[in-house]
Amino acid sequence: MMQVQQGRVVAMRYIMRNSRNEVLENNMNSTPVSYLHGAGGILPLLQAQVEGLCEGDKKLVFLGKESGLVNDDFSFEIIIDEVRQALEQELLLGYPVQPPAAACNDDCDCYMKQHIN
């Protein structure tokens, strides 16, 4: 099973809360968000917290304002949906270009459907 690390595309769902426990973002019932790990698509502090996780892993992550990187305390409930090796094109661009496998269905005409299936 692949781990989250540099040069891998990570698809995850999360609930983000502020210090007052207010939900700021919630995509738990939506398509996962994908990013290229190590390319700056998400906060480095958050990337460090998910480093080494695998598909299916869940984690509660805290980002404190004392770090100086955020202006409030935030918590993230994270589920890692997919970890895969980035395509050469994705490494050059610095972000994912194909949707996560979970987003591909019978009506899909995406890269995965054309080149993987």
Short mmCIF file of C-alpha atoms in Angstrom, two decimals:
data_model
loop_
_atom_site.label_atom_id
_atom_site.label_comp_id
_atom_site.label_asym_id
_atom_site.label_seq_id
_atom_site.Cartn_x
_atom_site.Cartn_y
_atom_site.Cartn_z
CA MET A 1 0.00 0.00 0.00
CA MET A 2 1.39 3.42 -0.97
CA GLN A 3 2.16 5.98 1.69
CA VAL A 4 1.73 9.73 1.42
CA GLN A 5 5.12 11.14 0.45
CA GLN A 6 6.84 13.52 -1.96
CA GLY A 7 5.76 13.03 -5.57
CA ARG A 8 2.51 11.24 -4.83
CA VAL A 9 -1.00 12.43 -5.56
CA VAL A 10 -3.22 12.29 -2.49
CA ALA A 11 -7.02 12.31 -2.59
CA MET A 12 -8.61 13.09 0.75
CA ARG A 13 -11.81 14.22 2.38
CA TYR A 14 -11.89 16.40 5.48
CA ILE A 15 -13.82 18.54 7.90
CA MET A 16 -12.05 21.77 8.86
CA ARG A 17 -13.01 23.55 12.10
CA ASN A 18 -11.79 26.74 13.74
CA SER A 19 -11.01 27.30 17.44
CA ARG A 20 -14.74 27.83 18.18
CA ASN A 21 -15.47 24.39 16.66
CA GLU A 22 -17.32 26.01 13.76
CA VAL A 23 -17.21 23.98 10.55
CA LEU A 24 -15.42 26.04 7.90
CA GLU A 25 -15.24 23.36 5.20
CA ASN A 26 -16.71 19.88 4.93
CA ASN A 27 -16.29 17.63 1.91
CA MET A 28 -16.85 14.30 3.68
CA ASN A 29 -19.88 13.56 1.50
CA SER A 30 -18.32 14.93 -1.69
CA THR A 31 -15.61 14.05 -4.17
CA PRO A 32 -12.20 13.95 -2.48
CA VAL A 33 -9.80 16.86 -2.91
CA SER A 34 -6.54 15.91 -4.64
CA TYR A 35 -3.13 17.52 -4.35
CA LEU A 36 0.47 16.70 -5.25
CA HIS A 37 2.31 16.06 -1.99
CA GLY A 38 5.33 18.32 -1.62
CA ALA A 39 4.30 20.77 -4.33
CA GLY A 40 2.81 23.42 -2.04
CA GLY A 41 -0.84 22.76 -2.85
CA ILE A 42 -1.70 22.68 0.85
CA LEU A 43 -0.06 24.15 3.94
CA PRO A 44 3.35 22.56 4.63
CA LEU A 45 2.32 22.09 8.26
CA LEU A 46 -0.71 20.06 7.14
CA GLN A 47 1.38 18.09 4.65
CA ALA A 48 3.78 17.13 7.44
CA GLN A 49 0.85 15.76 9.47
CA VAL A 50 -0.39 13.46 6.68
CA GLU A 51 3.08 12.28 5.59
CA GLY A 52 3.27 8.49 5.87
CA LEU A 53 -0.49 7.88 5.95
CA CYS A 54 -2.00 5.28 3.60
CA GLU A 55 -5.26 4.88 1.73
CA GLY A 56 -8.09 4.39 4.24
CA ASP A 57 -6.22 6.02 7.12
CA LYS A 58 -8.05 8.56 9.26
CA LYS A 59 -6.40 11.24 11.37
CA LEU A 60 -7.34 14.24 13.48
CA VAL A 61 -4.85 17.03 12.79
CA PHE A 62 -4.39 20.25 14.77
CA LEU A 63 -2.77 23.38 13.36
CA GLY A 64 -2.14 25.86 16.16
CA LYS A 65 -1.78 29.59 15.75
CA GLU A 66 1.37 29.42 17.90
CA SER A 67 3.07 27.93 14.83
CA GLY A 68 2.91 31.39 13.27
CA LEU A 69 1.65 29.88 10.00
CA VAL A 70 -2.08 30.28 10.67
CA ASN A 71 -4.00 33.04 12.46
CA ASP A 72 -6.33 30.76 14.46
CA ASP A 73 -6.34 27.22 15.80
CA PHE A 74 -7.72 24.78 13.25
CA SER A 75 -8.56 21.09 13.36
CA PHE A 76 -8.99 18.74 10.43
CA GLU A 77 -10.68 15.34 10.47
CA ILE A 78 -8.99 13.69 7.49
CA ILE A 79 -9.66 10.50 5.56
CA ILE A 80 -7.12 9.48 2.93
CA ASP A 81 -9.09 8.05 -0.02
CA GLU A 82 -6.28 7.38 -2.47
CA VAL A 83 -2.50 7.65 -2.76
CA ARG A 84 -0.85 7.08 -6.12
CA GLN A 85 2.39 7.85 -7.89
CA ALA A 86 2.15 11.15 -9.75
CA LEU A 87 2.32 11.14 -13.53
CA GLU A 88 5.32 12.85 -15.13
CA GLN A 89 3.01 15.63 -16.36
CA GLU A 90 1.71 16.18 -12.81
CA LEU A 91 5.25 16.43 -11.43
CA LEU A 92 6.10 19.05 -14.06
CA LEU A 93 2.91 21.05 -13.47
CA GLY A 94 2.98 20.72 -9.68
CA TYR A 95 -0.64 19.59 -9.36
CA PRO A 96 -2.84 16.58 -10.23
CA VAL A 97 -4.41 16.44 -13.68
CA GLN A 98 -6.53 13.34 -13.38
CA PRO A 99 -9.44 12.81 -11.00
CA PRO A 100 -9.30 10.28 -8.15
CA ALA A 101 -10.44 6.77 -9.09
CA ALA A 102 -13.53 7.19 -6.90
CA ALA A 103 -14.73 10.00 -9.19
CA CYS A 104 -14.65 7.76 -12.27
CA ASN A 105 -17.95 6.13 -13.21
CA ASP A 106 -19.59 4.55 -16.28
CA ASP A 107 -20.38 7.96 -17.80
CA CYS A 108 -16.86 9.24 -17.24
CA ASP A 109 -14.60 10.24 -20.14
CA CYS A 110 -11.55 11.08 -18.03
CA TYR A 111 -7.89 10.16 -18.37
CA MET A 112 -8.30 7.09 -16.18
CA LYS A 113 -11.18 5.71 -18.22
CA GLN A 114 -9.29 6.28 -21.50
CA HIS A 115 -5.85 5.06 -20.42
CA ILE A 116 -6.20 2.80 -17.39
CA ASN A 117 -9.42 0.79 -17.82
#
